[in-house]
Short mmCIF file of C-alpha atoms in Angstrom, two decimals:
data_model
loop_
_atom_site.label_atom_id
_atom_site.label_comp_id
_atom_site.label_asym_id
_atom_site.label_seq_id
_atom_site.Cartn_x
_atom_site.Cartn_y
_atom_site.Cartn_z
CA UNK D 7 -58.28 -148.58 70.91
CA UNK D 8 -54.11 -148.87 71.63
CA UNK D 9 -53.82 -151.99 72.62
CA UNK D 10 -51.13 -153.79 70.01
CA UNK D 11 -48.26 -152.72 73.13
CA UNK D 12 -49.87 -151.95 76.53
CA UNK D 13 -48.22 -152.04 80.12
CA UNK D 14 -49.32 -153.85 82.94
CA UNK D 15 -49.20 -151.38 85.64
CA UNK D 16 -52.08 -148.53 86.02
CA UNK D 17 -52.73 -145.51 88.90
CA UNK D 18 -56.65 -147.09 87.74
CA UNK D 19 -58.92 -149.59 86.10
CA UNK D 20 -61.96 -149.44 85.11
CA UNK D 21 -63.82 -152.25 84.26
CA UNK D 22 -66.30 -151.99 82.25
CA UNK D 23 -66.81 -149.14 79.20
CA UNK D 24 -70.50 -148.60 79.99
CA UNK D 25 -72.05 -144.90 80.98
CA UNK D 26 -70.45 -144.82 84.14
CA UNK D 27 -66.63 -146.28 83.83
CA UNK D 28 -67.04 -143.79 80.28
CA UNK D 29 -67.16 -141.11 82.54
CA UNK D 30 -64.70 -142.57 84.79
CA UNK D 31 -62.17 -142.73 82.42
CA UNK D 32 -63.12 -139.37 80.61
CA UNK D 33 -62.83 -137.52 83.99
CA UNK D 34 -59.56 -139.83 85.81
CA UNK D 35 -57.69 -138.91 83.37
CA UNK D 36 -57.92 -135.62 83.16
CA UNK D 37 -55.26 -134.99 85.11
CA UNK D 38 -52.24 -136.95 82.92
CA UNK D 39 -50.31 -138.35 86.08
CA UNK D 40 -53.42 -140.39 85.99
CA UNK D 41 -51.78 -143.46 84.58
CA UNK D 42 -55.49 -144.45 83.61
CA UNK D 43 -57.20 -148.17 82.08
CA UNK D 44 -60.51 -148.81 80.56
CA UNK D 45 -61.39 -152.38 79.57
CA UNK D 46 -64.26 -153.64 77.59
CA UNK D 47 -64.90 -156.79 76.38
CA UNK D 48 -67.32 -156.36 74.08
CA UNK D 49 -65.27 -153.95 71.12
CA UNK D 50 -66.06 -151.04 68.61
CA UNK D 51 -69.50 -148.91 68.02
CA UNK D 52 -68.91 -147.96 65.05
CA UNK D 53 -71.91 -149.29 63.33
CA UNK D 54 -74.75 -147.95 62.10
CA UNK D 55 -76.85 -150.42 63.83
CA UNK D 56 -75.31 -148.20 66.40
CA UNK D 57 -75.03 -144.58 65.57
CA UNK D 58 -78.90 -144.47 63.86
CA UNK D 59 -81.00 -144.25 66.64
CA UNK D 60 -84.03 -146.35 64.85
CA UNK D 61 -81.12 -148.96 64.94
CA UNK D 62 -81.60 -149.47 68.30
CA UNK D 63 -83.96 -152.06 67.77
CA UNK D 64 -81.34 -154.77 65.73
CA UNK D 65 -79.28 -154.22 68.96
CA UNK D 66 -82.03 -156.52 71.85
CA UNK D 67 -81.17 -159.69 70.00
CA UNK D 68 -77.56 -159.62 68.73
CA UNK D 69 -74.79 -161.78 70.01
CA UNK D 70 -71.95 -159.28 69.59
CA UNK D 71 -73.68 -155.85 70.47
CA UNK D 72 -75.82 -157.09 73.59
CA UNK D 73 -74.67 -160.16 76.47
CA UNK D 74 -78.11 -162.16 75.32
CA UNK D 75 -79.32 -163.56 80.17
CA UNK D 76 -82.34 -164.93 80.82
CA UNK D 77 -84.38 -164.79 84.34
CA UNK D 78 -84.42 -167.93 85.78
CA UNK D 79 -87.76 -169.10 85.41
CA UNK D 80 -90.22 -166.38 87.30
CA UNK D 81 -92.02 -167.92 90.01
CA UNK D 82 -95.32 -165.02 89.68
CA UNK D 83 -94.45 -164.59 85.77
CA UNK D 84 -95.91 -167.97 85.39
CA UNK D 85 -92.54 -169.88 85.32
CA UNK D 86 -91.44 -167.87 82.22
CA UNK D 87 -87.88 -166.43 81.91
CA UNK D 88 -87.67 -162.38 80.77
CA UNK D 89 -85.35 -161.73 78.40
CA UNK D 90 -82.68 -159.46 80.16
CA UNK D 91 -80.27 -158.30 77.31
CA UNK D 92 -77.30 -156.15 78.22
CA UNK D 93 -74.87 -153.79 76.51
CA UNK D 94 -72.33 -155.24 74.93
CA UNK D 95 -69.02 -152.91 73.22
CA UNK D 96 -67.72 -149.64 74.52
CA UNK D 97 -70.64 -147.18 75.48
CA UNK D 98 -72.36 -150.62 77.24
CA UNK D 99 -76.23 -149.70 77.16
CA UNK D 100 -75.74 -146.40 76.44
CA UNK D 101 -75.15 -148.07 73.16
CA UNK D 102 -78.96 -149.80 72.59
CA UNK D 103 -80.95 -147.98 75.15
CA UNK D 104 -84.33 -145.89 74.32
CA UNK D 105 -81.61 -142.51 74.58
CA UNK D 106 -84.29 -141.44 77.07
CA UNK D 107 -82.76 -138.84 79.64
CA UNK D 108 -84.04 -139.55 82.96
CA UNK D 109 -83.08 -138.35 86.20
CA UNK D 110 -85.61 -139.91 88.41
CA UNK D 111 -87.86 -138.28 91.23
CA UNK D 112 -85.72 -136.66 93.40
CA UNK D 113 -87.45 -138.42 96.46
CA UNK D 114 -85.27 -140.92 95.17
CA UNK D 115 -82.47 -139.83 96.23
CA UNK D 116 -83.58 -138.02 99.29
CA UNK D 117 -84.63 -141.66 100.35
CA UNK D 118 -81.14 -142.70 99.96
CA UNK D 119 -79.89 -140.22 102.64
CA UNK D 120 -82.32 -141.56 104.38
CA UNK D 121 -81.06 -145.50 104.59
CA UNK D 122 -77.56 -143.50 105.62
CA UNK D 123 -75.78 -142.34 103.16
CA UNK D 124 -74.92 -139.24 103.41
CA UNK D 125 -74.15 -137.18 100.42
CA UNK D 126 -76.19 -138.71 98.10
CA UNK D 127 -79.32 -136.36 98.31
CA UNK D 128 -81.25 -135.07 95.33
CA UNK D 129 -79.61 -131.85 96.53
CA UNK D 130 -76.18 -133.41 96.83
CA UNK D 131 -75.94 -134.67 92.87
CA UNK D 132 -77.91 -132.84 91.45
CA UNK D 133 -74.06 -130.79 90.95
CA UNK D 134 -73.63 -133.85 88.92
CA UNK D 135 -76.52 -134.48 86.87
CA UNK D 136 -75.76 -131.10 85.98
CA UNK D 137 -71.99 -131.25 85.68
CA UNK D 138 -72.44 -134.28 82.97
CA UNK D 139 -75.51 -132.56 80.68
CA UNK D 140 -75.03 -130.18 77.81
CA UNK D 141 -78.96 -128.89 77.85
CA UNK D 142 -79.78 -127.73 74.13
CA UNK D 143 -83.29 -126.26 75.06
CA UNK D 144 -82.74 -123.19 76.77
CA UNK D 145 -84.01 -125.33 79.95
CA UNK D 146 -84.75 -123.39 84.15
CA UNK D 147 -80.40 -123.39 84.65
CA UNK D 148 -81.63 -124.01 88.19
CA UNK D 149 -82.20 -127.35 87.21
CA UNK D 150 -79.09 -127.71 83.81
CA UNK D 151 -75.75 -127.48 83.08
CA UNK D 152 -74.73 -126.32 79.37
CA UNK D 153 -71.30 -127.09 79.91
CA UNK D 154 -71.10 -130.75 79.77
CA UNK D 155 -70.66 -134.11 77.36
CA UNK D 156 -73.74 -135.22 77.51
CA UNK D 157 -76.62 -133.49 74.51
CA UNK D 158 -79.60 -133.32 76.48
CA UNK D 159 -82.05 -132.56 73.75
CA UNK D 160 -85.26 -133.33 71.47
CA UNK D 161 -85.84 -136.41 69.28
CA UNK D 162 -85.39 -134.58 65.89
CA UNK D 163 -89.09 -135.40 64.58
CA UNK D 164 -91.53 -136.53 66.49
CA UNK D 165 -94.12 -139.34 65.53
CA UNK D 166 -97.73 -137.42 65.09
CA UNK D 167 -98.65 -140.13 67.70
CA UNK D 168 -96.45 -139.06 70.07
CA UNK D 169 -98.42 -135.90 70.61
CA UNK D 170 -101.91 -137.26 70.83
CA UNK D 171 -100.77 -139.47 73.46
CA UNK D 172 -99.12 -136.32 74.70
CA UNK D 173 -103.42 -134.71 74.25
CA UNK D 174 -105.00 -137.85 75.29
CA UNK D 175 -103.33 -138.14 78.35
CA UNK D 176 -104.65 -134.81 78.79
CA UNK D 177 -107.92 -135.23 77.96
CA UNK D 178 -108.22 -137.49 80.91
CA UNK D 179 -106.94 -135.82 83.71
CA UNK D 180 -102.84 -135.50 83.70
CA UNK D 181 -100.64 -133.00 82.56
CA UNK D 182 -98.04 -132.28 79.90
CA UNK D 183 -94.50 -131.67 81.74
CA UNK D 184 -92.25 -130.08 79.39
CA UNK D 185 -89.14 -130.97 81.37
CA UNK D 186 -89.33 -134.22 83.29
CA UNK D 187 -86.16 -133.28 84.94
CA UNK D 188 -86.26 -130.10 85.93
CA UNK D 189 -89.07 -128.46 89.52
CA UNK D 190 -91.94 -130.93 87.95
CA UNK D 191 -91.41 -134.85 87.32
CA UNK D 192 -94.80 -135.64 87.57
CA UNK D 193 -96.60 -135.89 84.42
CA UNK D 194 -96.99 -136.54 80.37
CA UNK D 195 -94.26 -134.96 77.66
CA UNK D 196 -92.13 -136.09 75.10
CA UNK D 197 -89.00 -137.22 76.10
CA UNK D 198 -85.94 -135.41 76.19
CA UNK D 199 -82.98 -137.50 74.57
CA UNK D 200 -79.41 -138.38 74.62
CA UNK D 201 -78.51 -137.30 71.12
CA UNK D 202 -76.57 -134.86 68.58
CA UNK D 203 -76.84 -133.92 65.22
CA UNK D 204 -79.54 -136.81 64.65
CA UNK D 205 -77.01 -139.49 66.05
CA UNK D 206 -77.16 -141.77 69.91
CA UNK D 207 -75.04 -139.84 72.11
CA UNK D 208 -73.89 -142.28 73.92
CA UNK D 209 -71.50 -142.73 76.62
CA UNK D 210 -68.89 -143.67 74.82
CA UNK D 211 -69.15 -140.88 71.75
CA UNK D 212 -69.73 -137.56 74.70
CA UNK D 213 -66.74 -139.24 77.25
CA UNK D 214 -64.58 -141.01 75.70
CA UNK D 215 -64.38 -141.02 71.85
CA UNK D 216 -63.44 -137.22 72.08
CA UNK D 217 -60.31 -137.30 74.55
CA UNK D 218 -58.83 -141.05 73.48
CA UNK D 219 -55.38 -140.36 72.28
CA UNK D 220 -54.80 -139.10 75.30
CA UNK D 221 -51.66 -140.52 75.91
CA UNK D 222 -52.78 -140.93 80.24
CA UNK D 223 -55.56 -143.47 79.06
CA UNK D 224 -55.39 -146.92 78.03
CA UNK D 225 -58.23 -148.34 76.46
CA UNK D 226 -58.50 -151.70 75.97
CA UNK D 227 -61.40 -153.54 74.25
CA UNK D 228 -62.11 -157.69 73.73
CA UNK D 229 -60.73 -158.53 77.30
CA UNK D 230 -62.65 -160.09 79.65
CA UNK D 231 -62.04 -159.40 83.54
CA UNK D 232 -61.87 -163.02 85.07
CA UNK D 233 -61.51 -162.15 88.72
CA UNK D 234 -59.67 -159.34 91.05
CA UNK D 235 -56.22 -159.84 91.93
CA UNK D 236 -55.83 -160.06 95.87
CA UNK D 237 -54.01 -160.49 98.69
CA UNK D 238 -55.53 -160.02 102.09
CA UNK D 239 -58.08 -158.24 101.71
CA UNK D 240 -56.38 -155.78 99.47
CA UNK D 241 -57.19 -155.59 95.35
CA UNK D 242 -54.18 -155.06 93.14
CA UNK D 243 -55.95 -155.43 89.91
CA UNK D 244 -58.05 -157.60 87.65
CA UNK D 245 -57.02 -161.43 85.60
CA UNK D 246 -58.27 -160.75 82.14
CA UNK D 247 -58.52 -163.28 79.06
CA UNK D 248 -57.78 -161.56 76.20
CA UNK D 249 -58.35 -164.57 73.11
CA UNK D 250 -55.56 -167.38 74.04
CA UNK D 251 -53.84 -164.98 76.40
CA UNK D 252 -53.85 -165.10 80.17
CA UNK D 253 -52.14 -162.23 82.81
CA UNK D 254 -52.85 -159.66 85.02
CA UNK D 255 -53.14 -156.21 85.11
CA UNK D 256 -52.20 -154.10 88.41
CA UNK D 257 -53.44 -150.91 90.38
CA UNK D 258 -51.26 -148.73 92.14
CA UNK D 259 -53.91 -146.98 93.35
CA UNK D 260 -57.07 -148.52 92.45
CA UNK D 261 -59.56 -150.60 90.83
CA UNK D 262 -63.10 -149.85 89.90
CA UNK D 263 -65.65 -152.34 88.93
CA UNK D 264 -68.28 -150.35 86.74
CA UNK D 265 -69.37 -153.41 84.90
CA UNK D 266 -73.22 -153.27 85.68
CA UNK D 267 -75.84 -154.82 88.17
CA UNK D 268 -75.35 -158.23 86.21
CA UNK D 269 -71.25 -157.61 85.92
CA UNK D 270 -70.31 -156.25 89.04
CA UNK D 271 -71.53 -158.28 91.79
CA UNK D 272 -70.58 -161.61 88.97
CA UNK D 273 -67.02 -160.59 89.47
CA UNK D 274 -66.89 -159.75 93.51
CA UNK D 275 -68.22 -163.69 93.38
CA UNK D 276 -65.58 -165.29 91.24
CA UNK D 277 -63.05 -163.45 92.98
CA UNK D 278 -64.50 -164.56 96.16
CA UNK D 279 -66.34 -161.68 98.05
CA UNK D 280 -69.50 -162.40 98.07
CA UNK D 281 -71.91 -164.55 100.58
CA UNK D 282 -69.84 -167.89 101.71
CA UNK D 283 -72.18 -170.37 101.58
CA UNK D 284 -73.30 -169.57 98.28
CA UNK D 285 -69.29 -169.46 96.89
CA UNK D 286 -68.58 -172.73 98.21
CA UNK D 287 -71.80 -174.19 96.73
CA UNK D 288 -70.71 -172.72 93.20
CA UNK D 289 -67.26 -174.26 94.04
CA UNK D 290 -65.11 -170.92 94.49
CA UNK D 291 -63.11 -169.89 97.80
CA UNK D 292 -64.27 -167.56 99.83
CA UNK D 293 -61.41 -164.34 100.42
CA UNK D 294 -63.79 -162.27 102.05
CA UNK D 295 -67.38 -162.87 103.64
CA UNK D 296 -70.21 -159.99 102.34
CA UNK D 297 -73.59 -160.56 102.54
CA UNK D 298 -75.32 -157.73 100.14
CA UNK D 299 -73.34 -159.18 97.33
CA UNK D 300 -76.05 -160.11 94.37
CA UNK D 301 -78.65 -159.01 96.22
CA UNK D 302 -81.51 -156.24 96.28
CA UNK D 303 -81.70 -156.49 92.85
CA UNK D 304 -84.21 -154.22 91.65
CA UNK D 305 -85.66 -154.27 87.95
CA UNK D 306 -88.68 -151.62 86.52
CA UNK D 307 -92.13 -154.63 85.78
CA UNK D 308 -93.56 -153.74 82.74
CA UNK D 309 -97.36 -154.48 81.69
CA UNK D 310 -98.24 -153.30 78.21
CA UNK D 311 -101.71 -152.47 76.41
CA UNK D 312 -101.32 -152.51 72.11
CA UNK D 313 -103.19 -151.67 69.55
CA UNK D 314 -103.93 -152.38 65.91
CA UNK D 315 -105.28 -149.36 63.86
CA UNK D 316 -105.05 -148.71 59.83
CA UNK D 317 -103.30 -144.97 60.91
CA UNK D 318 -101.04 -144.96 58.42
CA UNK D 319 -99.41 -142.50 60.40
CA UNK D 320 -97.97 -144.85 62.41
CA UNK D 321 -94.63 -146.88 62.02
CA UNK D 322 -95.42 -149.85 60.83
CA UNK D 323 -94.71 -151.26 57.33
CA UNK D 324 -98.29 -151.40 54.61
CA UNK D 325 -98.21 -150.55 51.15
CA UNK D 326 -99.49 -147.08 52.09
CA UNK D 327 -96.51 -146.47 54.51
CA UNK D 328 -94.64 -147.81 51.54
CA UNK D 329 -93.16 -143.88 50.53
CA UNK D 330 -92.66 -142.82 53.79
CA UNK D 331 -90.19 -145.77 54.19
CA UNK D 332 -88.44 -145.52 51.23
CA UNK D 333 -87.94 -141.81 51.29
CA UNK D 334 -86.32 -143.40 54.75
CA UNK D 335 -82.36 -142.92 53.84
CA UNK D 336 -82.05 -139.83 52.08
CA UNK D 337 -84.49 -137.98 54.64
CA UNK D 338 -81.86 -139.00 57.59
CA UNK D 339 -78.72 -138.43 55.13
CA UNK D 340 -79.31 -135.32 53.83
CA UNK D 341 -81.57 -133.73 56.98
CA UNK D 342 -81.88 -135.74 59.90
CA UNK D 343 -85.51 -136.10 59.55
CA UNK D 344 -87.35 -139.03 59.03
CA UNK D 345 -88.66 -142.91 60.57
CA UNK D 346 -84.16 -143.67 60.87
CA UNK D 347 -85.29 -140.86 63.39
CA UNK D 348 -86.91 -142.39 65.96
CA UNK D 349 -85.98 -143.88 69.12
CA UNK D 350 -89.87 -145.37 68.81
CA UNK D 351 -90.47 -144.13 73.30
CA UNK D 352 -90.54 -140.40 72.23
CA UNK D 353 -93.25 -140.12 74.46
CA UNK D 354 -94.02 -141.29 78.07
CA UNK D 355 -94.51 -139.66 80.91
CA UNK D 356 -95.21 -140.50 85.14
CA UNK D 357 -98.51 -140.66 86.88
CA UNK D 358 -99.78 -141.54 90.17
CA UNK D 359 -102.00 -144.97 90.10
CA UNK D 360 -104.46 -144.45 93.57
CA UNK D 361 -101.97 -146.80 95.30
CA UNK D 362 -99.33 -143.79 95.14
CA UNK D 363 -98.34 -142.95 98.23
CA UNK D 364 -97.64 -138.77 97.27
CA UNK D 365 -95.40 -138.99 94.30
CA UNK D 366 -96.15 -141.08 90.59
CA UNK D 367 -96.06 -144.84 90.44
CA UNK D 368 -96.41 -145.86 87.16
CA UNK D 369 -94.58 -144.86 84.20
CA UNK D 370 -95.43 -144.89 80.79
CA UNK D 371 -92.88 -145.09 77.66
CA UNK D 372 -95.54 -144.48 74.28
CA UNK D 373 -94.84 -146.45 71.04
CA UNK D 374 -96.36 -144.72 67.63
CA UNK D 375 -96.34 -148.33 65.91
CA UNK D 376 -97.50 -151.50 66.66
CA UNK D 377 -96.34 -153.38 69.41
CA UNK D 378 -96.24 -157.54 69.08
CA UNK D 379 -98.68 -158.93 71.05
CA UNK D 380 -96.72 -162.23 70.26
CA UNK D 381 -93.72 -160.61 71.64
CA UNK D 382 -91.92 -160.14 68.54
CA UNK D 383 -90.07 -157.57 67.30
CA UNK D 384 -91.37 -156.76 64.00
CA UNK D 385 -94.71 -157.24 62.85
CA UNK D 386 -96.11 -156.33 59.96
CA UNK D 387 -99.26 -153.18 60.03
CA UNK D 388 -100.04 -150.48 62.17
CA UNK D 389 -100.93 -149.88 65.37
CA UNK D 390 -99.50 -148.06 69.14
CA UNK D 391 -98.97 -148.83 72.41
CA UNK D 392 -97.91 -147.92 75.50
CA UNK D 393 -95.80 -150.07 78.15
CA UNK D 394 -96.28 -149.10 81.71
CA UNK D 395 -93.80 -149.93 84.28
CA UNK D 396 -94.13 -149.36 88.31
CA UNK D 397 -91.46 -147.08 89.29
CA UNK D 398 -90.60 -147.69 92.72
CA UNK D 399 -91.11 -152.05 92.62
CA UNK D 400 -91.11 -153.77 96.36
CA UNK D 401 -89.97 -157.26 95.10
CA UNK D 402 -86.22 -157.98 95.66
CA UNK D 403 -83.98 -160.76 93.88
CA UNK D 404 -80.89 -161.67 93.70
CA UNK D 405 -77.96 -163.09 90.94
CA UNK D 406 -75.51 -165.66 92.10
CA UNK D 407 -73.33 -168.15 90.11
CA UNK D 408 -74.30 -172.07 89.22
CA UNK D 409 -72.59 -174.76 89.59
CA UNK D 410 -70.36 -173.85 86.81
CA UNK D 411 -69.27 -170.17 87.60
CA UNK D 412 -69.63 -167.31 85.14
CA UNK D 413 -70.92 -169.60 83.08
CA UNK D 414 -73.86 -169.87 84.85
CA UNK D 415 -75.08 -167.10 86.00
CA UNK D 416 -78.24 -167.42 88.01
CA UNK D 417 -80.21 -163.74 87.73
CA UNK D 418 -83.90 -164.42 89.99
CA UNK D 419 -86.03 -161.03 90.18
CA UNK D 420 -88.31 -162.26 91.62
CA UNK D 421 -90.54 -160.15 90.16
CA UNK D 422 -94.08 -159.72 91.73
CA UNK D 423 -93.29 -161.77 95.25
CA UNK D 424 -94.44 -158.76 96.71
CA UNK D 425 -98.31 -158.65 95.37
CA UNK D 426 -98.31 -154.56 95.66
CA UNK D 427 -96.07 -154.60 92.78
CA UNK D 428 -98.30 -156.55 90.70
CA UNK D 429 -101.64 -154.17 91.69
CA UNK D 430 -99.66 -151.50 91.39
CA UNK D 431 -98.88 -153.01 87.51
CA UNK D 432 -102.87 -153.46 86.90
CA UNK D 433 -103.81 -150.84 88.09
CA UNK D 434 -101.94 -148.75 85.74
CA UNK D 435 -102.25 -150.90 82.84
CA UNK D 436 -105.91 -149.17 83.69
CA UNK D 437 -104.61 -145.76 83.43
CA UNK D 438 -103.25 -146.73 80.31
CA UNK D 439 -106.46 -148.08 79.27
CA UNK D 440 -108.30 -145.05 80.10
CA UNK D 441 -106.18 -143.06 78.19
CA UNK D 442 -106.03 -144.59 74.86
CA UNK D 443 -109.87 -144.28 75.27
CA UNK D 444 -109.67 -140.51 75.23
CA UNK D 445 -111.53 -138.71 72.31
CA UNK D 446 -108.85 -138.22 70.40
CA UNK D 447 -108.34 -141.20 69.37
CA UNK D 448 -111.18 -141.63 67.74
CA UNK D 449 -110.33 -140.79 64.61
CA UNK D 450 -108.01 -143.87 64.30
CA UNK D 451 -109.22 -146.66 66.87
CA UNK D 452 -108.31 -149.67 66.19
CA UNK D 453 -109.08 -153.09 68.33
CA UNK D 454 -106.89 -153.98 71.64
CA UNK D 455 -104.56 -156.57 70.87
CA UNK D 456 -103.33 -157.71 74.49
CA UNK D 457 -104.58 -156.85 77.06
CA UNK D 458 -106.96 -158.16 75.41
CA UNK D 459 -110.85 -156.25 74.48
CA UNK D 460 -112.63 -159.09 76.69
CA UNK D 461 -110.16 -159.17 79.39
CA UNK D 462 -111.96 -156.71 82.14
CA UNK D 463 -111.61 -158.33 85.44
CA UNK D 464 -109.21 -157.67 88.31
CA UNK D 465 -108.25 -161.36 88.07
CA UNK D 466 -108.08 -161.03 84.05
CA UNK D 467 -105.54 -158.43 84.70
CA UNK D 468 -104.02 -160.15 86.69
CA UNK D 469 -103.62 -163.42 84.99
CA UNK D 470 -102.58 -161.62 81.66
CA UNK D 471 -99.58 -159.85 83.40
CA UNK D 472 -98.13 -163.08 84.58
CA UNK D 473 -98.31 -164.38 81.02
CA UNK D 474 -97.26 -161.35 79.77
CA UNK D 475 -95.23 -158.76 82.41
CA UNK D 476 -91.44 -158.15 81.75
CA UNK D 477 -88.63 -155.13 82.80
CA UNK D 478 -88.01 -151.70 80.29
CA UNK D 479 -83.32 -153.56 81.64
CA UNK D 480 -83.27 -151.58 84.18
CA UNK D 481 -81.83 -153.77 86.55
CA UNK D 482 -79.97 -152.18 89.10
CA UNK D 483 -78.89 -152.73 93.69
CA UNK D 484 -76.88 -155.89 93.84
CA UNK D 485 -73.63 -153.98 94.96
CA UNK D 486 -76.52 -152.02 97.36
CA UNK D 487 -75.26 -149.18 99.11
CA UNK D 488 -75.30 -148.39 102.40
CA UNK D 489 -73.78 -147.82 106.34
CA UNK D 490 -75.45 -151.19 107.96
CA UNK D 491 -73.78 -154.65 108.13
CA UNK D 492 -75.43 -156.12 104.64
CA UNK D 493 -74.41 -152.91 102.64
CA UNK D 494 -71.37 -153.91 99.50
CA UNK D 495 -70.25 -150.28 100.00
CA UNK D 496 -69.87 -147.44 101.49
CA UNK D 497 -71.61 -143.97 100.91
CA UNK D 498 -67.76 -143.65 99.35
CA UNK D 499 -68.64 -146.10 97.31
CA UNK D 500 -65.22 -148.38 98.62
CA UNK D 501 -66.01 -151.94 99.36
CA UNK D 502 -66.63 -152.87 102.51
CA UNK D 503 -63.62 -154.91 103.90
CA UNK D 504 -61.48 -153.96 100.93
CA UNK D 505 -58.89 -152.23 100.26
CA UNK D 506 -58.59 -150.31 96.88
CA UNK D 507 -61.78 -151.57 95.30
CA UNK D 508 -64.80 -149.38 94.56
CA UNK D 509 -67.70 -149.61 92.41
CA UNK D 510 -69.96 -146.61 90.45
CA UNK D 511 -72.62 -147.82 88.63
CA UNK D 512 -76.22 -149.38 88.50
CA UNK D 513 -75.52 -151.85 91.28
CA UNK D 514 -74.72 -149.10 94.16
CA UNK D 515 -78.23 -147.94 94.12
CA UNK D 516 -79.71 -148.45 97.44
CA UNK D 517 -83.63 -148.04 95.62
CA UNK D 518 -84.17 -147.92 92.22
CA UNK D 519 -84.66 -144.61 90.97
CA UNK D 520 -88.07 -143.94 89.44
CA UNK D 521 -87.46 -143.90 85.90
CA UNK D 522 -84.94 -144.44 83.02
CA UNK D 523 -81.43 -145.46 84.60
CA UNK D 524 -78.66 -144.08 82.39
CA UNK D 525 -78.57 -140.55 83.02
CA UNK D 526 -77.89 -141.39 86.87
CA UNK D 527 -74.91 -143.55 85.94
CA UNK D 528 -73.56 -140.99 84.96
CA UNK D 529 -74.25 -139.32 87.90
CA UNK D 530 -72.54 -141.50 90.22
CA UNK D 531 -69.30 -141.36 88.07
CA UNK D 532 -69.43 -138.19 88.16
CA UNK D 533 -69.52 -138.45 91.26
CA UNK D 534 -67.11 -140.99 92.14
CA UNK D 535 -64.98 -139.13 90.12
CA UNK D 536 -64.88 -136.44 92.55
CA UNK D 537 -64.11 -138.69 96.04
CA UNK D 538 -61.76 -140.90 93.52
CA UNK D 539 -59.40 -137.83 92.99
CA UNK D 540 -60.16 -135.81 95.96
CA UNK D 541 -58.41 -138.50 97.62
CA UNK D 542 -55.27 -139.29 95.78
CA UNK D 543 -54.69 -135.31 96.58
CA UNK D 544 -54.57 -136.11 100.67
#
């Protein structure tokens, strides 16, 4: 990155080199008149752990490549602290996610519009999804683009058990869906992924790496944004720390926060923008009272059904799988085939429980390998599992700063605070069990390790959820978009009561989308860039 010597003034400053920030950096710097600065606290993505799809399993506990956040004890999850890793480096969480390309249900966006977010209905945002997409599969052109930077394709070599999952779901009444991002959302199938030539295609690799040498694009890594520089409710730039140096960077036009559902509200609060009483309690002077900052936190709470099996075709380590394991580097290097191509959740889908209100309320992520019932990232042996998450959670949490400010980030999901979320998850786990009980699995059936064959009653399942449920890492909503007094940003993503400041990332979602969040974050940035560039023409 060109940071040995760099200017201190730009037209636009983008804080955060994740999925949204990378798109903004590309689009805003496409006009050579715009001097654009992209700031990322992490560093390079140049490691096989990121580029090889199977490497994702090694990233969740990496202190170099992921922020290791933990929630406060969750009262309705047996007071457990939930692990919340987020990507740290150019590409943000797109360097460590499962690469699944899902946009969500169209009613998600229509619901945003009903809440007053004009221009965010499905028909309006579809063009932004299509703009960034390069469909490699020849899907319906009414819903898919082919001219974008982001390749959307299928896994190079899906595990045979992933195909069995689809057949099993069909045997219990679900339908196969070849395109979750087309005309129909509900059903099961092989997920599309953001990969190119069998490698992870992060937002950085898709949108910034090809244009990194633009003379008007300044990519600054290893820099921590401590706060915004403000004067009378106008944002002038950001205060940053780089090594032992502290200095300001200034934006002549706008500063855009794209630091994610955790980072963006934290930067606002550290700058004195937020709930006054909370800021004073954290030792921060209030410059702008904005009640919604850090509120409205949502995530997909998740439960696991995992089965031990002797099936050596599943992803796992044993003497019978040794040939596949030993040959995998060779297969990957020569043909981009074999075990190293997996994202571990190649198949899944969207289904309705008896509690659903017309649209799917749970999502499945099928793992063609044994998923530890003890919470470990890795265990020897074989098996298969289904993760089930609540797509439309009603529980709402918050992010706040403790007495040590940015060194004391308190994440409180308040999972299952609304009892209906627990009921939906219980029904989803029952449906997952039903799928795993389908006849196609008879030949490889093993012992259910979690919840466990003895866990059968509603009370037993709810107790299992409280002691084992977690998250699929989709935090959102903490800088909510809207038109009411508690909204943080208006539908044009400008922070209410401030000048020269927008937010573009998952934090602006009024309600969490029904599915994985990477593609929606890219869409949000595409629309944000359009609005920013439109304002520049005025």
